[in-house]
N, CA, C and O of each residue as an XYZ file, in Angstrom:
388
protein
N     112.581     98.338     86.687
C     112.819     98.198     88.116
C     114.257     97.733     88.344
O     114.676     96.695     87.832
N     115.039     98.557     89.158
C     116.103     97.821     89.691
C     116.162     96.695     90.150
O     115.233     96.134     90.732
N     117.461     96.147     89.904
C     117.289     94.629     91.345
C     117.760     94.920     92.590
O     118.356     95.934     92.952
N     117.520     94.180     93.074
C     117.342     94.171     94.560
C     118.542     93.002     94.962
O     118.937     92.063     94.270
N     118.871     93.321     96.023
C     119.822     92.451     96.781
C     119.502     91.625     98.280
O     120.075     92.396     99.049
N     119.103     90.853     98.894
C     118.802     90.373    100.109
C     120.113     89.785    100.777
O     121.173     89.408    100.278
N     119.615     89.848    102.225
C     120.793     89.409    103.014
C     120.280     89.375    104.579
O     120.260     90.228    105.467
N     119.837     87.877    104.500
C     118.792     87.384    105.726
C     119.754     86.854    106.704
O     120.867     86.528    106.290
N     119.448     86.719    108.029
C     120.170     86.446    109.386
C     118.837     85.749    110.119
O     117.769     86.260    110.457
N     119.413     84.142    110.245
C     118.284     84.013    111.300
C     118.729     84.366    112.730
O     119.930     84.290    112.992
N     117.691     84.816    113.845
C     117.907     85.338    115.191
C     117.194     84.505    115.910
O     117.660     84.297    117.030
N     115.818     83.731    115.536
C     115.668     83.007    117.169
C     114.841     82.129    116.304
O     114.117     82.588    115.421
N     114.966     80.712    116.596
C     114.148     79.640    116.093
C     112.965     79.091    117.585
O     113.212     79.091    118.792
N     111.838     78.725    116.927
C     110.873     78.243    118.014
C     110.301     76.891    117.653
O     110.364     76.331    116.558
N     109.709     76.449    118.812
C     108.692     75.578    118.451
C     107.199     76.333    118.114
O     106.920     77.435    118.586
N     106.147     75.445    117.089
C     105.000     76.525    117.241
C     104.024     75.598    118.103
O     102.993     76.170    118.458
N     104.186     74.088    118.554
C     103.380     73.540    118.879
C     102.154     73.500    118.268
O     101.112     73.391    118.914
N     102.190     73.572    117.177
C     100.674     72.544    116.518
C     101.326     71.094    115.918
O     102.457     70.621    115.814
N      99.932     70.667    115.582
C      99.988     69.148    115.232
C     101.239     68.954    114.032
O     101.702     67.827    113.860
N     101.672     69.946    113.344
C     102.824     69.638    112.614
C     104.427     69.767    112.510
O     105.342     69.803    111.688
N     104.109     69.821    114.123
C     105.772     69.655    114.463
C     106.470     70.756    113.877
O     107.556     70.385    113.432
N     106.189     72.284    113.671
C     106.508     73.257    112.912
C     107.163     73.932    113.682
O     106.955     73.943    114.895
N     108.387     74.849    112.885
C     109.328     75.879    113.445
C     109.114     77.239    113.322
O     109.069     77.669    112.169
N     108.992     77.912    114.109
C     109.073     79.291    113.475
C     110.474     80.492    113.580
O     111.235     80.744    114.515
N     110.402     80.926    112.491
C     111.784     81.107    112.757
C     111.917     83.006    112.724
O     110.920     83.627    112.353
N     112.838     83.569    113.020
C     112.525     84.889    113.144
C     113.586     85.297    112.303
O     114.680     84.843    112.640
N     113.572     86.188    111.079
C     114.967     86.368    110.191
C     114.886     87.289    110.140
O     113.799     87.718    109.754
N     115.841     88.149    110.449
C     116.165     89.693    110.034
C     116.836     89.666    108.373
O     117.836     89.008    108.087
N     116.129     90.445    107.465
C     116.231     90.912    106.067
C     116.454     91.847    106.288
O     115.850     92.537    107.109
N     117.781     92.316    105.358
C     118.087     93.431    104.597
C     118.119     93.853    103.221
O     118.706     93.086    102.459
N     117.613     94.916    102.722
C     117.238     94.718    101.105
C     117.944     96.051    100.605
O     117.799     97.247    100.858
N     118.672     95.398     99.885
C     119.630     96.965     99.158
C     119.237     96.751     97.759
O     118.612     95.814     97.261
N     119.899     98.169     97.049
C     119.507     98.322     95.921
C     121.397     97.609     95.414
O     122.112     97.040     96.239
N     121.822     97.861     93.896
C     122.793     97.346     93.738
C     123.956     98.082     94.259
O     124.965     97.408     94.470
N     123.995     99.275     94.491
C     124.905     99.998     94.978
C     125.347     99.526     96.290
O     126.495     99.820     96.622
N     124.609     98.828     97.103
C     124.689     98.207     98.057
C     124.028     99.173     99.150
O     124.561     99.143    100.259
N     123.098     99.898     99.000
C     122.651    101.147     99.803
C     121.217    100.647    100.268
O     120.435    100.244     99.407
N     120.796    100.666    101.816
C     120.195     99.886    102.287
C     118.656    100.782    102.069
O     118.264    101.939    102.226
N     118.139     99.568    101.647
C     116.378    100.177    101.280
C     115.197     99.957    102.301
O     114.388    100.827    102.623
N     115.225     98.668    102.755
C     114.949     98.506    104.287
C     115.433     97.552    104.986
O     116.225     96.831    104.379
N     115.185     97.247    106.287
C     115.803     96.497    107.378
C     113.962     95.809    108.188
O     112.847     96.319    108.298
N     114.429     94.769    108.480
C     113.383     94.558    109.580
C     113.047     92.789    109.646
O     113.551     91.934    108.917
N     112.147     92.602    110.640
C     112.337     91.124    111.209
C     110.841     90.569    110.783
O     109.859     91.178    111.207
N     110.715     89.672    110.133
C     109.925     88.708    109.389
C     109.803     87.645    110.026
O     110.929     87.274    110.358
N     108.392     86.390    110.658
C     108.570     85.258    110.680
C     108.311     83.932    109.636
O     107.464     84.007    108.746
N     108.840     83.151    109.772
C     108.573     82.276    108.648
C     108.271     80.617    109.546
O     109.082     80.131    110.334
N     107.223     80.122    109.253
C     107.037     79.152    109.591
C     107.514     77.703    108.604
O     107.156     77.775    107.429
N     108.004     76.891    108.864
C     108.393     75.685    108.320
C     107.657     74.578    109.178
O     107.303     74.701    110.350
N     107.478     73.348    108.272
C     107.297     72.193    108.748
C     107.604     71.204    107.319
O     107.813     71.570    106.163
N     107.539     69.851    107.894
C     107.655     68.540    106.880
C     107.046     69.318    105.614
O     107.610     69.413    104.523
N     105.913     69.806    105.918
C     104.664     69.878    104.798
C     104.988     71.121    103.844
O     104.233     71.199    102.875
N     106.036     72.168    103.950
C     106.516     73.731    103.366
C     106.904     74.744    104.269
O     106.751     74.681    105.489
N     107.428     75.718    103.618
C     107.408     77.021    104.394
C     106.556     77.673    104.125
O     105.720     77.439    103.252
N     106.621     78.716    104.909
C     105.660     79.607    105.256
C     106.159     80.762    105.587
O     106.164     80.812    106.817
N     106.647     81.865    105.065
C     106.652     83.341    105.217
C     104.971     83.636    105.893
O     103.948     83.002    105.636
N     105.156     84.885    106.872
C     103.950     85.048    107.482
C     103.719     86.356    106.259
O     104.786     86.723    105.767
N     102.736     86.922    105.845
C     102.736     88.322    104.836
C     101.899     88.771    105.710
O     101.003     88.642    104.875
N     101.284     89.227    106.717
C     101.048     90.160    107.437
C     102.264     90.854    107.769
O     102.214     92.063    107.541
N     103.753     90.253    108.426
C     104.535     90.648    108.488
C     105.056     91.510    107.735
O     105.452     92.566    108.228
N     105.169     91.268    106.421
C     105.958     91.350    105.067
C     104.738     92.740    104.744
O     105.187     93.841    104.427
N     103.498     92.559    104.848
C     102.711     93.738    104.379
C     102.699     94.953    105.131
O     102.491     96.035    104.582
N     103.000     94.785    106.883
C     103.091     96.570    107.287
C     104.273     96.730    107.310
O     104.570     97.763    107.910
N     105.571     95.876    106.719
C     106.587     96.729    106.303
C     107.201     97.421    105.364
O     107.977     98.376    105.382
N     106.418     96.372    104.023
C     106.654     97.114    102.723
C     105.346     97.226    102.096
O     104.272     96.656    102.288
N     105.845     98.345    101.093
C     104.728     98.956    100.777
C     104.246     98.592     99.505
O     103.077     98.654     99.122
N     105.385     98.148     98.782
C     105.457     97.753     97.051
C     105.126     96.167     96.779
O     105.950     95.309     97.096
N     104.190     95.916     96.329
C     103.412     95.002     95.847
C     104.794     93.795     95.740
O     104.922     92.702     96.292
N     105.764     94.592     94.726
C     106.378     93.491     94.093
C     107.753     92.971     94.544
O     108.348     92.040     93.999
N     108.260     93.785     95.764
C     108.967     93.614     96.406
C     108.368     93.208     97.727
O     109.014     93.641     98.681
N     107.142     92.381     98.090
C     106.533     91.626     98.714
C     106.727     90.385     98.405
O     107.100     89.470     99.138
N     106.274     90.362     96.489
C     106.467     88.834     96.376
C     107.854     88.901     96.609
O     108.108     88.106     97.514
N     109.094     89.601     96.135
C     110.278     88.996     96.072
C     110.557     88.527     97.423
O     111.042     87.432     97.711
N     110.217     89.431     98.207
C     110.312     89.022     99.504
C     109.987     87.451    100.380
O     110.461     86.768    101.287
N     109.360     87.454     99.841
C     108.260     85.995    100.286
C     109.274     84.563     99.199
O     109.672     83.447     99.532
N     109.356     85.246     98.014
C     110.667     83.970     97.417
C     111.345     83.875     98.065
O     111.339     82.883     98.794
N     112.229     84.755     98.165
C     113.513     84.734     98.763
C     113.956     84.360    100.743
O     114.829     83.900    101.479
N     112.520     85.011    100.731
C     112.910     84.098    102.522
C     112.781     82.531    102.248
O     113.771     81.842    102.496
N     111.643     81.930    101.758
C     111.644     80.586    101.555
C     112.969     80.051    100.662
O     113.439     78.979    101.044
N     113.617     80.702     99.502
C     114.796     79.946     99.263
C     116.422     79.842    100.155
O     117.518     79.330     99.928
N     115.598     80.909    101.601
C     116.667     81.389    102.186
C     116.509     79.774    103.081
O     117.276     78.821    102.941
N     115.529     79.821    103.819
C     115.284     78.612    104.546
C     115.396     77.129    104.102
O     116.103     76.296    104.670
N     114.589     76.893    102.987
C     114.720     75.861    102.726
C     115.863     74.779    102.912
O     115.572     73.703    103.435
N     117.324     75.075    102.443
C     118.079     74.471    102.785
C     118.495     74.131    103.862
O     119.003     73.034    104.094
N     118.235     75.573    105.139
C     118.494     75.707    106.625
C     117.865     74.446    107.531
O     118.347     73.742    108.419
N     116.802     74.490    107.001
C     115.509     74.164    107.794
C     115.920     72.301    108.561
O     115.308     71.801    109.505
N     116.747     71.833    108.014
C     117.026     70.094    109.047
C     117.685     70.582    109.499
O     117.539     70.089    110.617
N     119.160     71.930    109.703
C     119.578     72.089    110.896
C     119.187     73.023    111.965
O     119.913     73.220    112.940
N     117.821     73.717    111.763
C     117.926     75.054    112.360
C     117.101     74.174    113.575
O     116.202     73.349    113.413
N     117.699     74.621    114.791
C     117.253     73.846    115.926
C     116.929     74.991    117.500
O     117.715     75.588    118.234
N     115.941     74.922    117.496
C     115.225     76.137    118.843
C     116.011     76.913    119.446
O     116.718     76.292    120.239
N     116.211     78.067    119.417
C     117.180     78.942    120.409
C     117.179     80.416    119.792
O     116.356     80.766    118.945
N     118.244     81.294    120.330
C     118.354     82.179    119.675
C     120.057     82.117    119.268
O     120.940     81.695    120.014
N     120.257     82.711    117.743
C     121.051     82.722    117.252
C     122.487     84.484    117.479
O     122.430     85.713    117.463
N     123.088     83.848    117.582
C     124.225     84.929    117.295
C     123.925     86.078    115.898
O     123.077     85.765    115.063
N     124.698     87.382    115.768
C     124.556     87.716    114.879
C     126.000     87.798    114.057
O     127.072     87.710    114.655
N     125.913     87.964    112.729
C     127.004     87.462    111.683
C     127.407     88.586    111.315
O     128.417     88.739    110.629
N     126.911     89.210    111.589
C     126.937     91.134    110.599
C     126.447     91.997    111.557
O     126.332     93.197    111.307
């Protein structure tokens, strides 16, 4: 299997209002192969709180089709966030690209 390349943009952070004070956040992923040639595009939510993240995979499942570029998918948004996550604060975001 080739590798894969990601390149996430967050676009709108929320509140989700349950009891855990949780964010949800909306990230546009892009996934190229190494050539840099785009394999797909599309918008994923991921929930965070104190307690973990949370990639939603309903999301992640009617867009891709390949088992294993699901899980990568689901790593890689959570290592995308994790660090984000004490500053990312409710709104919608600009885009970078």
């Amino acid at each position: 299997m080739e590798e894969l390349l990601f390149r996430f943009q967050v676009k709108d952070v929320s509140e989700a209002g349950d009891e855990y004070h949780s964010r949800d956040v909306l990230v546009l992923a892009k996934i190229m192969n190494q050539n840099k040639d785009l394999l797909q595009e599309g918008l994923f939510r991921v929930r965070y709180n104190s307690i973990g993240i949370y990639p939603f995979p309903a999301d992640i499942a009617q867009q891709i089709s390949s088992r294993n570029v699901q899980r990568l998918l689901l790593m890689e948004l959570k290592r995308y966030i994790k660090p984000q996550r004490k500053f990312l604060k409710p709104g919608t975001y600009k885009p970078i690209w």
